[in-house]
Tab-separated table of C-alpha atoms in Angstrom:
chain	number	residue	atom	x	y	z
A	247	ASP	CA	-47.806	46.794	7.090
A	248	GLN	CA	-49.376	45.209	10.164
A	249	GLN	CA	-47.491	46.610	13.128
A	250	VAL	CA	-49.587	44.718	15.666
A	251	LYS	CA	-50.301	41.051	15.082
A	252	GLN	CA	-52.559	38.529	16.700
A	253	ASN	CA	-51.731	35.225	15.095
A	254	SER	CA	-54.497	33.177	16.686
A	255	PRO	CA	-57.888	33.988	15.162
A	256	SER	CA	-59.704	31.911	17.752
A	257	LEU	CA	-59.316	30.244	21.128
A	258	SER	CA	-61.607	27.925	23.068
A	259	VAL	CA	-61.236	27.433	26.792
A	260	GLN	CA	-63.185	25.575	29.434
A	261	GLU	CA	-64.955	27.671	32.052
A	262	GLY	CA	-62.778	28.162	35.123
A	263	ARG	CA	-59.521	27.607	33.257
A	264	ILE	CA	-57.000	30.197	32.150
A	265	SER	CA	-57.319	31.990	28.806
A	266	ILE	CA	-54.104	33.313	27.282
A	267	LEU	CA	-54.326	35.648	24.341
A	268	ASN	CA	-51.153	36.669	22.560
A	269	CYS	CA	-50.042	39.702	20.613
A	270	ASP	CA	-46.820	40.660	18.837
A	271	TYR	CA	-45.698	44.043	17.624
A	272	THR	CA	-42.927	45.282	15.390
A	273	ASN	CA	-42.500	48.952	16.311
A	274	SER	CA	-40.402	49.692	19.388
A	275	MET	CA	-41.819	53.227	19.515
A	276	PHE	CA	-45.082	52.232	21.183
A	277	ASP	CA	-45.512	53.530	24.729
A	278	TYR	CA	-48.805	51.952	25.745
A	279	PHE	CA	-50.440	48.692	24.895
A	280	LEU	CA	-54.136	48.127	25.331
A	281	TRP	CA	-56.615	45.300	25.130
A	282	TYR	CA	-60.124	45.874	23.903
A	283	LYS	CA	-63.036	43.480	24.091
A	284	LYS	CA	-65.785	43.406	21.494
A	285	TYR	CA	-69.172	41.738	21.659
A	286	PRO	CA	-71.257	41.277	18.502
A	287	ALA	CA	-73.145	44.388	17.401
A	288	GLU	CA	-71.222	46.540	19.865
A	289	GLY	CA	-68.171	48.727	19.626
A	290	PRO	CA	-64.872	47.693	21.201
A	291	THR	CA	-64.589	48.516	24.892
A	292	PHE	CA	-61.392	49.134	26.786
A	293	LEU	CA	-60.318	46.291	29.043
A	294	ILE	CA	-56.818	46.848	30.374
A	295	SER	CA	-53.590	48.568	29.388
A	296	ILE	CA	-49.920	48.521	30.226
A	297	SER	CA	-47.222	51.129	29.958
A	298	SER	CA	-44.073	50.199	28.070
A	299	ILE	CA	-42.065	50.847	31.242
A	300	LYS	CA	-43.841	48.026	33.060
A	301	ASP	CA	-43.905	44.299	32.521
A	302	LYS	CA	-47.159	43.436	34.237
A	303	ASN	CA	-50.490	45.030	35.014
A	304	GLU	CA	-53.309	43.314	36.846
A	305	ASP	CA	-56.978	44.188	37.180
A	306	GLY	CA	-59.100	41.572	38.836
A	307	ARG	CA	-59.234	38.466	36.674
A	308	PHE	CA	-57.272	40.161	33.905
A	309	THR	CA	-53.494	40.452	33.745
A	310	VAL	CA	-51.414	41.768	30.898
A	311	PHE	CA	-47.757	40.845	30.546
A	312	LEU	CA	-45.288	42.733	28.395
A	313	ASN	CA	-42.001	41.334	27.130
A	314	LYS	CA	-40.287	44.220	25.381
A	315	SER	CA	-37.255	42.291	24.265
A	316	ALA	CA	-39.509	39.852	22.431
A	317	LYS	CA	-41.972	42.583	21.393
A	318	HIS	CA	-44.711	40.401	22.780
A	319	LEU	CA	-47.627	40.879	25.133
A	320	SER	CA	-50.243	38.559	26.451
A	321	LEU	CA	-53.564	38.834	28.221
A	322	HIS	CA	-54.371	36.267	30.893
A	323	ILE	CA	-57.923	35.759	32.077
A	324	VAL	CA	-58.270	33.671	35.232
A	325	PRO	CA	-60.714	32.122	35.831
A	326	SER	CA	-62.409	32.311	32.461
A	327	GLN	CA	-66.166	32.807	32.460
A	328	PRO	CA	-68.736	32.291	29.687
A	329	GLY	CA	-69.361	36.051	29.679
A	330	ASP	CA	-65.769	36.536	28.591
A	331	SER	CA	-66.631	35.062	25.197
A	332	ALA	CA	-65.911	37.893	22.780
A	333	VAL	CA	-63.348	39.115	20.285
A	334	TYR	CA	-60.255	40.559	21.925
A	335	PHE	CA	-58.178	43.167	20.130
A	336	CYS	CA	-54.654	44.079	21.051
A	337	ALA	CA	-53.740	47.715	20.338
A	338	ALA	CA	-50.637	49.851	20.587
A	339	HIS	CA	-50.232	53.570	21.116
A	340	PRO	CA	-47.269	55.389	19.537
A	341	LYS	CA	-45.032	57.580	21.703
A	342	THR	CA	-45.161	60.522	19.347
A	343	GLY	CA	-47.602	61.961	16.926
A	344	ALA	CA	-51.328	61.530	17.040
A	345	ASN	CA	-53.275	59.586	19.608
A	346	ASN	CA	-54.494	56.910	17.186
A	347	LEU	CA	-54.109	53.244	18.027
A	348	PHE	CA	-52.749	50.419	15.894
A	349	PHE	CA	-54.925	47.337	16.232
A	350	GLY	CA	-54.347	43.642	15.727
A	351	THR	CA	-56.854	41.519	13.830
A	352	GLY	CA	-58.425	40.124	16.970
A	353	THR	CA	-58.802	36.748	18.669
A	354	ARG	CA	-62.244	35.263	19.171
A	355	LEU	CA	-62.397	33.710	22.630
A	356	THR	CA	-65.044	31.124	23.389
A	357	VAL	CA	-65.418	30.027	26.990
A	358	ILE	CA	-67.226	26.720	27.172
A	359	PRO	CA	-69.502	26.238	30.188
B	192	ASP	CA	-72.958	52.722	26.733
B	193	SER	CA	-69.718	54.465	25.734
B	194	GLY	CA	-71.391	57.821	25.178
B	195	VAL	CA	-70.311	57.874	21.527
B	196	THR	CA	-73.251	57.894	19.127
B	197	GLN	CA	-73.081	56.770	15.529
B	198	THR	CA	-75.753	56.925	12.864
B	199	PRO	CA	-76.947	55.140	10.877
B	200	LYS	CA	-76.391	51.694	12.395
B	201	HIS	CA	-76.937	49.973	9.069
B	202	LEU	CA	-76.745	51.237	5.519
B	203	ILE	CA	-77.193	49.404	2.234
B	204	THR	CA	-76.342	51.149	-0.989
B	205	ALA	CA	-75.136	50.518	-4.506
B	206	THR	CA	-71.737	50.837	-6.118
B	207	GLY	CA	-70.946	54.340	-7.269
B	208	GLN	CA	-73.088	55.970	-4.625
B	209	ARG	CA	-72.093	58.331	-1.829
B	210	VAL	CA	-72.942	58.012	1.865
B	211	THR	CA	-72.359	60.038	5.004
B	212	LEU	CA	-71.756	58.509	8.407
B	213	ARG	CA	-72.242	60.631	11.466
B	214	CYS	CA	-70.641	60.539	14.897
B	215	SER	CA	-71.231	62.433	18.119
B	216	PRO	CA	-68.369	62.069	20.595
B	217	ARG	CA	-68.699	61.776	24.353
B	218	SER	CA	-69.477	65.008	26.096
B	219	GLY	CA	-66.224	66.904	26.644
B	220	ASP	CA	-64.108	64.833	24.264
B	221	LEU	CA	-62.377	66.950	21.645
B	222	SER	CA	-60.876	64.187	19.514
B	223	VAL	CA	-62.765	62.018	17.063
B	224	TYR	CA	-61.274	59.032	15.273
B	225	TRP	CA	-62.626	56.976	12.410
B	226	TYR	CA	-61.741	53.316	11.965
B	227	GLN	CA	-62.721	50.781	9.339
B	228	GLN	CA	-63.142	47.098	10.087
B	229	SER	CA	-63.478	44.869	7.065
B	230	LEU	CA	-64.411	41.203	7.344
B	231	ASP	CA	-61.997	39.326	9.620
B	232	GLN	CA	-59.689	42.307	9.729
B	233	GLY	CA	-58.506	44.462	12.553
B	234	LEU	CA	-59.547	48.035	12.939
B	235	GLN	CA	-57.761	50.182	10.389
B	236	PHE	CA	-57.247	53.799	11.372
B	237	LEU	CA	-58.645	56.241	8.842
B	238	ILE	CA	-58.436	59.740	10.262
B	239	GLN	CA	-58.436	61.788	13.461
B	240	TYR	CA	-59.810	65.233	14.184
B	241	TYR	CA	-59.063	67.327	17.222
B	242	ASN	CA	-61.284	70.296	18.012
B	243	GLY	CA	-62.209	70.770	14.366
B	244	GLU	CA	-58.749	70.325	12.896
B	245	GLU	CA	-57.403	67.269	11.113
B	246	ARG	CA	-54.766	65.759	13.410
B	247	ALA	CA	-53.672	62.530	11.770
B	248	LYS	CA	-54.357	60.531	8.662
B	249	GLY	CA	-54.138	56.799	8.258
B	250	ASN	CA	-55.014	54.583	5.335
B	251	ILE	CA	-57.894	56.711	4.145
B	252	LEU	CA	-58.755	56.533	0.474
B	253	GLU	CA	-59.011	59.705	-1.583
B	254	ARG	CA	-62.681	58.846	-2.180
B	255	PHE	CA	-63.248	59.234	1.552
B	256	SER	CA	-63.262	62.491	3.469
B	257	ALA	CA	-64.194	63.621	6.918
B	258	GLN	CA	-64.753	66.746	8.921
B	259	GLN	CA	-65.440	67.801	12.478
B	260	PHE	CA	-67.921	70.566	13.086
B	261	PRO	CA	-67.879	73.338	15.734
B	262	ASP	CA	-70.225	71.293	17.928
B	263	LEU	CA	-67.571	68.525	17.713
B	264	HIS	CA	-69.682	66.001	15.876
B	265	SER	CA	-67.981	64.448	12.885
B	266	GLU	CA	-69.023	63.101	9.532
B	267	LEU	CA	-67.268	60.583	7.320
B	268	ASN	CA	-68.129	60.873	3.649
B	269	LEU	CA	-67.611	57.888	1.396
B	270	SER	CA	-68.036	58.429	-2.332
B	271	SER	CA	-67.849	56.405	-5.548
B	272	LEU	CA	-68.495	53.386	-3.400
B	273	GLU	CA	-67.044	50.024	-4.359
B	274	LEU	CA	-67.927	46.529	-3.170
B	275	GLY	CA	-64.730	46.476	-1.117
B	276	ASP	CA	-65.907	49.443	0.933
B	277	SER	CA	-68.413	47.196	2.671
B	278	ALA	CA	-67.293	47.215	6.287
B	279	LEU	CA	-68.018	48.325	9.810
B	280	TYR	CA	-67.060	51.926	10.361
B	281	PHE	CA	-66.337	52.885	13.943
B	282	CYS	CA	-66.059	56.286	15.435
B	283	ALA	CA	-64.204	56.806	18.689
B	284	SER	CA	-63.443	59.710	20.943
B	285	SER	CA	-60.856	60.263	23.627
B	286	VAL	CA	-60.440	62.345	26.712
B	287	PRO	CA	-59.045	65.845	26.308
B	288	SER	CA	-55.261	65.905	26.130
B	289	GLY	CA	-53.634	65.113	29.410
B	290	ALA	CA	-52.746	61.570	30.354
B	291	ASN	CA	-52.272	60.384	26.813
B	292	THR	CA	-52.556	56.659	27.330
B	293	GLY	CA	-54.406	55.995	24.140
B	294	GLU	CA	-57.718	54.861	25.617
B	295	LEU	CA	-60.490	55.402	23.109
B	296	PHE	CA	-64.242	55.154	23.550
B	297	PHE	CA	-65.968	53.568	20.600
B	298	GLY	CA	-69.432	53.896	19.214
B	299	GLU	CA	-71.412	50.843	18.128
B	300	GLY	CA	-70.390	51.285	14.522
B	301	SER	CA	-72.129	51.818	11.211
B	302	ARG	CA	-72.360	48.736	9.034
B	303	LEU	CA	-72.107	49.661	5.374
B	304	THR	CA	-73.071	47.164	2.698
B	305	VAL	CA	-72.337	48.048	-0.898
B	306	LEU	CA	-74.211	45.933	-3.457
């Protein structure tokens, strides 16, 4: 049962434009949502997170929006740069129990110069 | 460099065989997590250890086992290997308990190919 879903396997965006990556979840018992970025032959690296009590978190060019009623979050990258080309994983952290994360299947972002 | 070290980086073996993947967490991190990423799939949580004790179990097959040693390194043992076990296996560690926001630090992964 996939509790975190990323329905777009890939996204292509022109350099300088906005990239919007989407993620949906089914479990209302998540307290943190995270985005990880993965380059080929490397492990995922943490990018940005948001607490379930907030609806927006911004860090430089990266902003994550959370819509709890829709169980939906999105990552906005503005402006997009070629170095942002990577696979982006959405992940969710449960309120109780162990510290493990539930991951989506990832979206491959390609930023075209 | 996340500070998490995994060996080997690549491993090719045959069906029915057994392999051991090794992970050294970041200095000071007590928790180790193992994830499996099959082709075009997300990262599937296998198991977590905290300071030597099993803390949580995910979708880990009975043919797989893991342990965390007193020096905090961890090993994932995969036995009676099948073609479908071919995947990237990631190890991650997290900060000691405190602000439990879920941030994990991943190693570069061990790519297992079963022929």
